[in-house]
Amino acid sequence: MSTYEARLSALRDKLKTEGLDGFIIPISDEHMSEYVGSYAQRLEWLTGFKGSAGSAVVMLDKAAIFTDGRYTIQVRDQVDGQFYDYIGTYDQSMLDWLKENTGQGQKIGYDAWLHTDDWAKDLARKLKFKGAEAVATGSNPIDAIWGDQPAHSPEQLTVHPLEYAGKSAEDKRDEVAGWLKSEGLDATVVNALDSVAWLFNIRGKDITHTPVSLAHAIVHSDGHADLFVSPEKLTDDVRAHLGNQVSLHEYDAFEAELEMLKGKKVGVDPERAAAAIFERLRAVEAKITRRRDPTVLAKAIKNEAETSGHRAAQARDGAALSRFLHWFSVAAPGGSHDELSVAAKLQEFREESPALKDLSFDTISGASSNGALCHYKVSEETNKPITMNSMYLVDSGGQYLDGTTDVTRTMIVGEPTGEMRRRFTQVLKGHIALDRAVFPKGTTGGQLDALARQYLWADGVDYAHGTGHGVGSYLAVHEGPQRIASFGGMSEPLRPGMICSNEPGYYKANEYGIRIENLVLVESRSIEGAEQEMMGFETLTFAPIDRNLVDASMLSDTELAWLNDYHAKVMKIVGPRLEGDAREWLEAACAPVTQPE
């Protein structure tokens, strides 16, 4: 079954045998993960779409694929429009599309392990309005036709050392137990993979570039916990680390074990727990309380060991990126490189450090028009050469024991056009405005988002992604609950200790893309005469910003001072880690920018 047309046909045949008129295919797993293991890449297998966010609906006579603004171009390149309608989620949600395209008596299937409970309820309501029915399938029909579907990863767990974690797993469980008692709960389900990893101070290799393992957990109010993980993943060191307060179970025993919570008061996170978990708990008459996973906020607010580790990881990573930028400045104009070779070279520079454990995500290596694809993933089929007088965007990061990095730089090869310089400088001005922001306690990322967009808005242009996301500590490169965005998580107050990205951009379809991304740490600010608690950002990422794309005449004195001060810090932090030609190049790249005469 080598073609997407054949796979679509096979799915429809399977639906007919199961009495279904349609089926919903998200990018998701049993843990509501953003990035999923190869076994869970059902949407990519069915359609060819390689993005990290999207879903499809397959009916017996039609099909549609739904993506957000990041993938408007990419989905058209990867998914055949002969078989799927392209729907932007900003135009119409999948549930609204279903409401319009279903009729009396139809049955639409979904896998309850791949969706939240709220989503499942909303689906049922919308279909009922049309006389249709939502059906939770006992198994996933994609799995039945995916003959060479990968198995779950067999990789073993490792212990995350206390020197990097900053708090013992026992102390973390005690804090969760205290929270349960204060909420009048007997237990809570911890389902998100990064939450499990953080809570037990363990790491794994089951998800590409994210050091987590497939596992569920239940924590009880007495501090005892049940951990559900395949036994082959458990080394003697991990077993000793977990101790006798953690009962170990097979990964597949989790669903049945939920029945042991019969009649108990259980906290379940409606965003991070699958609908199937709610269904099982309701079936045994557990008293469900919808509460956010208690590890989520604790994980987001980094302790002193984690923030110190992040600074060390960022300095190490900034040096690798700076050596790469020097190499790129020499090699790119020669015309012998492309997106794949350049991304491989950047990885080589990172791998020079023995501290590197992995990349933090697939490097976004976008030359010219591919740079306009916000979450572009280069392949042999899409690989473009690096050409003169074109822009190149690279978004990349590393996983280190002491921190997770994420940084984007945009460079010009040759001479930029006036438009390129204007847009780059507008993006830079927005980046500076957000970096310099000072704001009161209780401020949310949604309230700050416009600071980064204002200069683009003045020209009637924008970018179709959030300005910032949270970042884990040797964990997920995208971490909640905080975001700097006007949608999705925008209401979460920023708190000292949270790490966010600052990444405004601009993307001109079929021509070029621009993004400038640093990570920042939310910190308390002491202001003389202040009448309330104030906060700001500490910049964590240090690597030069391409001066050749900056139109200094567009910068205010304050903005120019920020840029020159930033580059002075790059020299102080990264400079001592570079030698020879790379050091000389860095000095020139970080030289003060002045206003034109």
Coordinates of C-alpha atoms in Angstrom, one line a residue:
M1 CA 0.0 0.0 0.0
S2 CA 2.5 2.6 -1.2
T3 CA 0.3 5.4 -2.4
Y4 CA -1.8 7.8 -0.4
E5 CA -4.7 7.2 -2.7
A6 CA -4.5 3.4 -1.9
R7 CA -4.3 4.2 1.8
L8 CA -7.4 6.4 1.6
S9 CA -9.3 3.8 -0.2
A10 CA -8.3 1.1 2.3
L11 CA -9.5 3.3 5.2
R12 CA -12.8 3.8 3.5
D13 CA -13.2 0.1 3.0
K14 CA -12.4 -0.5 6.7
L15 CA -14.9 2.2 7.8
K16 CA -17.6 0.4 5.8
T17 CA -16.9 -2.9 7.5
E18 CA -17.2 -1.1 10.9
G19 CA -20.5 0.6 10.0
L20 CA -18.9 4.1 10.1
D21 CA -19.6 7.0 7.7
G22 CA -16.5 8.9 8.6
F23 CA -13.4 8.9 10.8
I24 CA -11.3 11.7 12.4
I25 CA -7.5 11.5 12.3
P26 CA -5.5 14.0 14.4
I27 CA -1.8 14.3 15.1
S28 CA -1.9 13.0 18.7
D29 CA -1.1 10.2 21.0
E30 CA -2.5 8.7 24.2
H31 CA -0.8 11.5 26.1
M32 CA -2.1 14.5 24.1
S33 CA 1.5 15.2 23.0
E34 CA 2.4 17.9 20.5
Y35 CA 5.2 15.7 19.1
V36 CA 4.4 12.0 18.9
G37 CA 6.3 8.8 18.4
S38 CA 6.6 7.2 14.9
Y39 CA 3.8 4.7 15.7
A40 CA 1.4 7.6 16.2
Q41 CA 2.1 9.4 13.0
R42 CA -1.2 8.3 11.5
L43 CA -2.0 11.6 9.7
E44 CA 1.4 11.6 7.9
W45 CA 1.0 8.0 6.9
L46 CA -2.4 8.5 5.5
T47 CA -2.0 11.9 3.8
G48 CA 1.7 12.7 3.5
F49 CA 1.4 15.8 5.7
K50 CA 4.6 16.2 7.8
G51 CA 3.6 19.2 10.0
S52 CA 3.4 19.0 13.7
A53 CA -0.3 20.2 14.0
G54 CA -3.3 19.3 11.9
S55 CA -6.1 16.8 11.5
A56 CA -8.2 15.2 8.8
V57 CA -11.7 13.9 8.4
V58 CA -12.3 11.0 6.0
M59 CA -15.9 10.5 4.9
L60 CA -17.0 7.8 2.5
D61 CA -17.4 10.3 -0.4
K62 CA -15.1 13.2 0.6
A63 CA -12.2 14.2 2.8
A64 CA -10.7 17.3 4.2
I65 CA -7.4 18.3 6.0
F66 CA -7.3 21.1 8.6
T67 CA -4.2 23.1 9.4
D68 CA -3.5 26.5 11.0
G69 CA -1.7 29.5 9.5
R70 CA 1.7 28.0 9.9
Y71 CA 1.0 25.3 7.4
T72 CA -1.1 27.0 4.7
I73 CA 1.6 26.6 2.0
Q74 CA 3.1 23.4 3.3
V75 CA -0.1 21.4 3.4
R76 CA -0.6 22.1 -0.3
D77 CA 2.8 21.0 -1.2
Q78 CA 2.5 17.7 0.7
V79 CA -1.1 16.6 0.5
D80 CA -2.9 15.9 -2.8
G81 CA -5.8 18.3 -3.4
Q82 CA -7.4 15.7 -5.6
F83 CA -8.3 13.7 -2.5
Y84 CA -8.5 16.3 0.3
D85 CA -10.0 19.7 0.6
Y86 CA -7.7 22.2 2.4
I87 CA -9.3 23.9 5.3
G88 CA -7.6 26.6 7.4
T89 CA -8.7 26.4 11.0
Y90 CA -8.8 30.2 11.1
D91 CA -11.6 29.9 8.4
Q92 CA -13.5 26.9 9.8
S93 CA -13.0 24.5 12.6
M94 CA -13.0 20.8 11.9
L95 CA -16.1 20.4 14.1
D96 CA -18.0 23.1 12.2
W97 CA -17.0 21.4 9.0
L98 CA -18.4 18.1 10.3
K99 CA -21.6 19.9 11.3
E100 CA -22.1 21.1 7.7
N101 CA -21.1 17.8 6.1
T102 CA -22.9 15.1 8.0
G103 CA -26.5 14.1 7.9
Q104 CA -29.3 12.1 9.6
G105 CA -28.2 8.7 10.8
Q106 CA -24.5 9.0 10.0
K107 CA -21.9 7.7 12.4
I108 CA -18.6 9.5 12.7
G109 CA -15.8 7.5 14.4
Y110 CA -13.0 8.8 16.6
D111 CA -10.3 7.3 18.8
A112 CA -11.0 8.4 22.4
W113 CA -7.3 8.0 23.3
L114 CA -6.4 10.7 20.8
H115 CA -8.8 13.5 21.8
T116 CA -9.7 15.4 25.0
D117 CA -13.0 14.9 26.8
D118 CA -14.2 18.4 26.0
W119 CA -13.5 17.9 22.3
A120 CA -15.4 14.6 22.3
K121 CA -18.4 16.2 24.0
D122 CA -18.4 19.1 21.6
L123 CA -18.2 16.6 18.7
A124 CA -21.2 14.7 20.0
R125 CA -23.3 17.9 20.4
K126 CA -22.6 19.2 17.0
L127 CA -23.3 15.8 15.3
K128 CA -26.5 15.4 17.3
F129 CA -27.8 18.7 16.0
K130 CA -27.7 17.1 12.5
G131 CA -29.1 13.8 13.6
A132 CA -25.7 12.1 13.4
E133 CA -23.7 10.2 16.0
A134 CA -20.2 10.3 17.4
V135 CA -18.8 6.8 17.9
A136 CA -15.7 6.1 20.0
T137 CA -14.1 3.2 18.2
G138 CA -12.7 0.3 20.3
S139 CA -9.5 0.4 18.2
N140 CA -8.1 2.7 15.6
P141 CA -9.0 1.7 12.0
I142 CA -5.7 3.3 10.7
D143 CA -3.8 0.8 12.8
A144 CA -5.7 -2.1 11.2
I145 CA -4.6 -1.1 7.7
W146 CA -1.1 0.2 8.5
G147 CA 0.8 -3.0 7.9
D148 CA 4.3 -1.8 8.8
Q149 CA 3.3 0.5 11.6
P150 CA 6.3 1.0 13.9
A151 CA 6.2 -0.5 17.4
H152 CA 6.6 1.5 20.6
S153 CA 10.1 2.5 21.3
P154 CA 12.1 0.1 23.4
E155 CA 14.5 2.7 24.7
Q156 CA 15.4 2.6 28.4
L157 CA 14.8 5.3 31.0
T158 CA 17.6 7.3 32.7
V159 CA 17.7 9.2 36.0
H160 CA 17.8 12.9 35.6
P161 CA 20.4 14.0 38.2
L162 CA 19.4 16.2 41.2
E163 CA 22.1 18.7 40.3
Y164 CA 20.1 19.6 37.1
A165 CA 16.6 18.9 38.4
G166 CA 17.1 21.1 41.5
K167 CA 14.4 19.2 43.5
S168 CA 14.1 15.5 44.3
A169 CA 11.3 13.4 42.9
E170 CA 10.2 12.5 46.4
D171 CA 9.8 16.2 47.3
K172 CA 7.9 16.8 44.1
R173 CA 5.5 13.9 44.9
D174 CA 5.1 15.3 48.4
E175 CA 4.1 18.6 47.0
V176 CA 1.5 17.0 44.7
A177 CA 0.2 15.0 47.7
G178 CA -0.1 18.3 49.6
W179 CA -2.0 19.8 46.7
L180 CA -4.4 16.8 46.6
K181 CA -5.1 17.2 50.3
S182 CA -5.8 20.9 50.0
E183 CA -8.2 20.2 47.1
G184 CA -9.9 17.4 48.9
L185 CA -8.9 14.8 46.3
D186 CA -7.7 11.2 46.8
A187 CA -5.6 11.0 43.6
T188 CA -4.7 12.7 40.4
V189 CA -3.9 11.3 36.9
V190 CA -0.6 12.5 35.4
N191 CA -0.8 11.8 31.7
A192 CA 1.4 14.2 29.8
L193 CA 4.8 12.7 29.0
D194 CA 6.8 15.7 30.1
S195 CA 4.9 15.9 33.4
V196 CA 5.7 12.3 34.2
A197 CA 9.3 12.8 33.3
W198 CA 9.6 16.0 35.4
L199 CA 7.7 14.5 38.4
F200 CA 9.8 11.4 38.7
N201 CA 13.1 13.0 37.6
I202 CA 13.4 10.5 34.7
R203 CA 14.1 11.0 31.0
G204 CA 13.7 8.7 28.0
K205 CA 14.1 8.5 24.2
D206 CA 10.6 7.5 23.0
I207 CA 9.8 10.8 21.2
T208 CA 12.3 12.2 18.7
H209 CA 14.1 15.2 20.1
T210 CA 12.1 15.2 23.4
P211 CA 13.7 13.2 26.2
V212 CA 10.5 11.5 27.5
S213 CA 9.2 7.9 27.8
L214 CA 5.8 6.5 27.2
A215 CA 4.3 6.4 30.7
H216 CA 1.2 7.2 32.7
A217 CA 1.1 7.9 36.4
I218 CA -1.4 8.2 39.3
V219 CA -0.3 10.1 42.4
H220 CA -2.2 9.6 45.6
S221 CA -2.8 11.9 48.5
D222 CA -0.4 9.9 50.8
G223 CA 2.5 10.6 48.4
H224 CA 2.5 7.1 46.9
A225 CA 2.4 6.9 43.1
D226 CA 1.7 4.3 40.5
L227 CA 3.9 4.5 37.4
F228 CA 2.9 2.6 34.2
V229 CA 5.8 2.0 31.9
S230 CA 7.0 -1.0 29.9
P231 CA 9.3 -3.1 32.2
E232 CA 12.1 -3.4 29.6
K233 CA 12.7 0.4 30.0
L234 CA 13.5 0.0 33.7
T235 CA 17.2 -0.3 34.6
D236 CA 18.4 -1.2 38.1
D237 CA 19.5 2.4 38.6
V238 CA 16.0 3.7 37.7
R239 CA 14.3 1.2 39.9
A240 CA 16.5 2.2 42.9
H241 CA 15.9 5.9 42.1
L242 CA 12.1 5.5 42.1
G243 CA 12.1 3.7 45.5
N244 CA 9.4 1.8 47.3
Q245 CA 6.9 4.7 47.2
V246 CA 6.4 4.2 43.5
S247 CA 4.6 1.0 42.4
L248 CA 5.5 -0.1 38.9
H249 CA 3.0 -1.5 36.4
E250 CA 3.0 -2.5 32.8
Y251 CA 2.2 0.4 30.5
D252 CA -0.8 -1.4 29.1
A253 CA -2.2 -1.9 32.6
F254 CA -3.1 1.7 33.0
E255 CA -6.6 1.6 31.7
A256 CA -7.6 -1.3 33.9
E257 CA -5.9 0.2 36.9
L258 CA -8.1 3.3 36.6
E259 CA -10.9 1.0 37.8
M260 CA -9.2 0.9 41.2
L261 CA -10.2 4.6 41.6
K262 CA -13.8 3.5 41.8
G263 CA -15.8 5.9 44.1
K264 CA -12.7 8.1 44.8
K265 CA -12.2 11.8 44.3
V266 CA -9.9 12.1 41.3
G267 CA -8.3 15.2 39.7
V268 CA -8.0 15.0 36.0
D269 CA -6.6 17.6 33.6
P270 CA -9.1 18.3 30.8
E271 CA -6.4 19.5 28.5
R272 CA -3.8 16.8 29.0
A273 CA -5.9 13.6 29.7
A274 CA -7.5 11.7 26.8
A275 CA -11.3 11.3 26.6
A276 CA -10.8 7.6 27.2
I277 CA -9.5 8.3 30.7
F278 CA -12.6 10.3 31.6
E279 CA -14.8 7.6 30.1
R280 CA -13.2 4.8 32.2
L281 CA -13.4 6.8 35.4
R282 CA -17.0 7.7 34.8
A283 CA -17.7 4.0 34.2
V284 CA -16.5 3.1 37.7
E285 CA -18.3 6.1 39.2
A286 CA -15.2 7.9 40.3
K287 CA -15.8 11.5 41.5
I288 CA -14.0 13.4 38.8
T289 CA -12.7 16.9 39.5
R290 CA -11.4 18.8 36.5
R291 CA -8.1 20.3 37.6
R292 CA -5.0 21.2 35.7
D293 CA -2.2 18.7 36.2
P294 CA -0.4 20.0 39.4
T295 CA 3.0 19.5 37.9
V296 CA 2.4 21.9 34.9
L297 CA 2.9 25.2 36.7
A298 CA 5.6 23.8 39.0
K299 CA 7.5 22.5 35.9
A300 CA 7.1 25.9 34.1
I301 CA 8.6 27.9 37.0
K302 CA 12.2 26.9 36.9
N303 CA 14.2 26.7 40.2
E304 CA 17.7 28.0 40.7
A305 CA 19.4 24.9 39.5
E306 CA 17.3 24.8 36.3
T307 CA 17.9 28.5 35.5
S308 CA 21.6 28.3 36.1
G309 CA 21.7 25.2 33.9
H310 CA 19.8 27.0 31.2
R311 CA 22.3 29.9 31.2
A312 CA 25.2 27.4 30.8
A313 CA 23.4 25.5 28.0
Q314 CA 22.6 28.7 26.2
A315 CA 26.2 29.9 26.3
R316 CA 27.4 26.5 25.0
D317 CA 24.8 26.5 22.3
G318 CA 25.4 30.1 21.4
A319 CA 29.0 29.3 20.8
A320 CA 28.1 26.4 18.5
L321 CA 25.7 28.6 16.6
S322 CA 28.2 31.4 16.2
R323 CA 30.8 29.1 14.8
F324 CA 28.2 27.9 12.4
L325 CA 27.3 31.5 11.4
H326 CA 31.0 32.2 10.7
W327 CA 31.2 29.1 8.6
F328 CA 28.0 30.0 6.7
S329 CA 29.3 33.5 6.0
V330 CA 32.3 32.0 4.2
A331 CA 30.7 28.9 2.6
A332 CA 27.3 30.0 1.5
P333 CA 28.3 32.5 -1.2
G334 CA 30.2 29.7 -2.9
G335 CA 27.0 28.2 -4.2
S336 CA 27.8 24.6 -3.3
H337 CA 25.5 24.2 -0.3
D338 CA 21.8 23.5 0.2
E339 CA 19.3 23.3 3.1
L340 CA 20.3 19.8 4.0
S341 CA 24.0 20.3 3.9
V342 CA 23.8 23.5 5.9
A343 CA 21.6 21.9 8.6
A344 CA 24.0 19.0 8.8
K345 CA 26.9 21.4 9.3
L346 CA 25.1 23.2 12.1
Q347 CA 24.5 19.8 13.8
E348 CA 28.2 19.1 13.5
F349 CA 29.1 22.2 15.4
R350 CA 26.6 21.4 18.2
E351 CA 27.9 17.8 18.3
E352 CA 31.4 19.1 19.1
S353 CA 30.1 19.5 22.6
P354 CA 30.0 16.2 24.6
A355 CA 27.2 17.8 26.6
L356 CA 24.8 17.6 23.7
K357 CA 22.2 14.8 24.1
D358 CA 20.1 15.5 21.0
L359 CA 18.6 18.3 18.9
S360 CA 15.6 19.8 20.5
F361 CA 13.6 19.5 17.3
D362 CA 14.1 18.9 13.6
T363 CA 16.1 21.9 12.3
I364 CA 14.1 24.3 10.2
S365 CA 16.5 25.1 7.4
G366 CA 14.7 27.3 4.9
A367 CA 16.3 28.9 1.9
S368 CA 14.5 31.6 -0.1
S369 CA 10.9 30.6 -0.6
N370 CA 11.1 27.7 1.8
G371 CA 11.9 30.2 4.6
A372 CA 8.3 31.5 4.2
L373 CA 7.0 28.1 5.5
C374 CA 6.9 28.8 9.3
H375 CA 7.4 25.2 10.4
Y376 CA 9.2 23.9 7.3
K377 CA 10.8 20.5 7.4
V378 CA 13.5 20.0 4.8
S379 CA 13.6 16.7 2.8
E380 CA 15.3 15.4 -0.2
E381 CA 12.2 16.3 -2.3
T382 CA 12.0 19.9 -1.0
N383 CA 15.7 20.7 -0.6
K384 CA 16.7 24.0 -2.1
P385 CA 20.2 25.4 -2.8
I386 CA 21.6 28.4 -1.0
T387 CA 21.8 31.1 -3.7
M388 CA 23.3 34.6 -3.9
N389 CA 21.1 37.6 -3.0
S390 CA 18.7 35.3 -1.1
M391 CA 17.7 35.0 2.5
Y392 CA 18.2 31.9 4.7
L393 CA 16.3 31.1 7.9
V394 CA 17.5 28.6 10.4
D395 CA 15.5 27.7 13.5
S396 CA 17.3 25.1 15.7
G397 CA 18.1 24.0 19.2
G398 CA 19.9 21.4 21.3
Q399 CA 19.0 19.2 24.2
Y400 CA 21.5 19.3 27.0
L401 CA 21.3 17.8 30.5
D402 CA 21.3 21.3 31.9
G403 CA 18.9 22.9 29.5
T404 CA 16.9 23.0 26.2
T405 CA 17.7 25.6 23.6
D406 CA 15.7 27.1 20.7
V407 CA 17.1 29.9 18.6
T408 CA 16.3 31.4 15.1
R409 CA 18.6 33.5 13.0
T410 CA 17.9 34.9 9.5
M411 CA 20.8 35.7 7.2
I412 CA 21.3 37.3 3.8
V413 CA 23.6 35.8 1.3
G414 CA 24.8 38.6 -0.9
E415 CA 22.8 41.9 -1.0
P416 CA 19.3 42.3 0.5
T417 CA 16.5 44.2 -1.3
G418 CA 15.2 47.3 0.4
E419 CA 12.0 45.4 1.3
M420 CA 14.0 42.6 2.9
R421 CA 15.8 45.1 5.1
R422 CA 12.7 47.0 6.0
R423 CA 10.8 43.8 7.0
F424 CA 13.8 42.4 8.9
T425 CA 14.2 45.7 10.8
Q426 CA 10.5 45.7 11.7
V427 CA 10.8 42.2 13.1
L428 CA 13.9 43.3 15.0
K429 CA 12.1 46.3 16.4
G430 CA 9.2 44.1 17.6
H431 CA 11.7 41.6 19.1
I432 CA 13.4 44.5 21.0
A433 CA 10.1 45.9 22.2
L434 CA 9.1 42.6 23.8
D435 CA 12.6 42.0 25.2
R436 CA 12.6 45.4 26.9
A437 CA 9.0 45.1 28.3
V438 CA 8.4 45.8 31.9
F439 CA 5.0 44.7 33.2
P440 CA 3.1 44.2 36.5
K441 CA 2.4 41.0 38.3
G442 CA -0.6 39.2 36.7
T443 CA 0.3 40.2 33.1
T444 CA -0.4 37.5 30.6
G445 CA 1.4 36.7 27.4
G446 CA -1.7 37.7 25.5
Q447 CA -1.3 41.3 26.8
L448 CA 2.3 41.5 25.5
D449 CA 1.9 39.9 22.1
A450 CA 1.0 43.1 20.3
L451 CA 4.3 44.7 21.3
A452 CA 6.1 42.4 18.9
R453 CA 3.7 42.9 16.0
Q454 CA 3.1 46.7 16.1
Y455 CA 5.8 47.7 13.6
L456 CA 4.6 45.1 11.1
W457 CA 1.0 46.1 11.7
A458 CA 1.9 49.6 10.8
D459 CA 2.6 48.4 7.2
G460 CA -0.5 46.1 7.2
V461 CA 1.4 42.9 7.5
D462 CA 1.6 40.2 10.3
Y463 CA 2.8 36.7 11.0
A464 CA 0.5 33.6 11.6
H465 CA 2.0 32.1 14.7
G466 CA 2.4 33.0 18.3
T467 CA 5.2 35.2 19.5
G468 CA 6.4 33.0 22.3
H469 CA 6.1 29.6 23.9
G470 CA 7.4 28.1 27.1
V471 CA 10.5 25.9 27.1
G472 CA 11.4 23.0 29.3
S473 CA 14.5 22.1 31.2
Y474 CA 16.0 19.2 29.3
L475 CA 12.4 18.5 28.3
A476 CA 9.9 19.6 25.7
V477 CA 11.0 22.6 23.6
H478 CA 7.3 23.7 23.6
E479 CA 6.0 23.8 27.1
G480 CA 3.0 25.4 28.8
P481 CA 1.1 26.8 30.4
Q482 CA 2.4 30.2 29.4
R483 CA 2.4 31.6 25.9
I484 CA 3.0 35.0 24.3
A485 CA 0.2 35.0 21.8
S486 CA -3.2 36.4 21.2
F487 CA -4.7 32.9 21.1
G488 CA -4.3 29.6 23.0
G489 CA -2.9 30.0 26.5
M490 CA -3.0 33.7 26.3
S491 CA -4.7 34.1 29.7
E492 CA -1.9 32.5 31.8
P493 CA -0.1 35.0 33.9
L494 CA 3.7 35.2 33.5
R495 CA 5.6 34.4 36.6
P496 CA 9.3 34.8 37.6
G497 CA 11.2 31.6 36.6
M498 CA 9.2 30.9 33.5
I499 CA 11.2 30.7 30.2
C500 CA 9.6 31.9 27.0
S501 CA 10.7 32.4 23.4
N502 CA 10.6 35.8 21.8
E503 CA 10.2 35.1 18.1
P504 CA 8.4 37.6 15.9
G505 CA 8.7 37.0 12.1
Y506 CA 7.5 37.9 8.7
Y507 CA 6.9 35.5 5.7
K508 CA 6.4 36.5 2.1
A509 CA 4.9 33.6 0.3
N510 CA 7.1 32.1 -2.4
E511 CA 9.9 34.5 -1.7
Y512 CA 11.5 34.5 1.8
G513 CA 10.9 34.3 5.5
I514 CA 12.3 36.2 8.5
R515 CA 12.3 35.2 12.2
I516 CA 14.5 36.4 15.1
E517 CA 14.2 34.2 18.2
N518 CA 15.9 34.3 21.6
L519 CA 14.8 32.7 24.8
V520 CA 14.0 34.9 27.8
L521 CA 13.5 34.3 31.5
V522 CA 10.8 36.1 33.4
E523 CA 12.3 37.9 36.3
S524 CA 11.2 40.2 39.1
R525 CA 12.2 43.8 38.6
S526 CA 13.0 46.3 41.4
I527 CA 11.9 49.8 40.4
E528 CA 12.5 52.7 42.7
G529 CA 9.1 54.2 43.7
A530 CA 7.1 51.3 42.2
E531 CA 3.7 50.8 43.8
Q532 CA 3.3 47.2 42.7
E533 CA 5.3 44.1 41.8
M534 CA 6.9 44.4 38.4
M535 CA 8.6 41.9 36.1
G536 CA 10.7 41.9 33.0
F537 CA 12.8 39.5 30.9
E538 CA 16.4 38.4 31.2
T539 CA 17.7 37.4 27.8
L540 CA 19.2 33.9 27.7
T541 CA 20.2 33.4 24.1
F542 CA 23.4 34.9 22.7
A543 CA 24.4 34.8 19.1
P544 CA 24.9 37.6 16.6
I545 CA 22.0 39.1 14.6
D546 CA 22.8 39.8 11.0
R547 CA 23.8 43.4 10.8
N548 CA 23.6 43.4 7.0
L549 CA 19.8 43.1 7.2
V550 CA 19.4 46.0 9.7
D551 CA 18.3 49.4 8.4
A552 CA 19.8 51.5 11.3
S553 CA 17.8 54.6 10.1
M554 CA 14.6 52.8 11.2
L555 CA 15.9 52.2 14.8
S556 CA 15.4 54.7 17.6
D557 CA 18.3 55.6 19.8
T558 CA 17.0 53.2 22.4
E559 CA 16.6 50.3 20.0
L560 CA 20.1 51.0 18.6
A561 CA 21.5 50.9 22.1
W562 CA 19.7 47.6 22.8
L563 CA 21.2 46.0 19.6
N564 CA 24.7 47.2 20.4
D565 CA 24.4 46.2 24.1
Y566 CA 23.1 42.8 23.0
H567 CA 26.1 42.2 20.7
A568 CA 28.5 43.4 23.5
K569 CA 27.0 40.6 25.7
V570 CA 27.4 38.1 22.9
M571 CA 31.1 39.0 22.8
K572 CA 31.4 38.7 26.6
I573 CA 29.6 35.3 26.8
V574 CA 30.4 33.6 23.5
G575 CA 33.6 35.4 22.5
P576 CA 35.9 33.5 25.0
R577 CA 34.6 30.2 23.5
L578 CA 35.7 31.0 19.9
E579 CA 39.2 31.1 18.5
G580 CA 41.1 32.2 15.3
D581 CA 39.0 33.2 12.3
A582 CA 35.7 32.5 14.0
R583 CA 36.6 34.9 16.9
E584 CA 37.7 37.6 14.4
W585 CA 34.4 37.1 12.5
L586 CA 32.4 37.4 15.7
E587 CA 34.1 40.7 16.6
A588 CA 33.1 42.1 13.2
A589 CA 29.6 40.7 13.5
C590 CA 29.1 42.2 16.9
A591 CA 30.7 45.6 16.1
P592 CA 28.5 48.6 17.1
V593 CA 25.9 49.7 14.6
T594 CA 25.6 53.4 14.0
Q595 CA 23.0 55.7 12.6
P596 CA 23.8 56.7 9.0
E597 CA 25.1 60.2 8.5

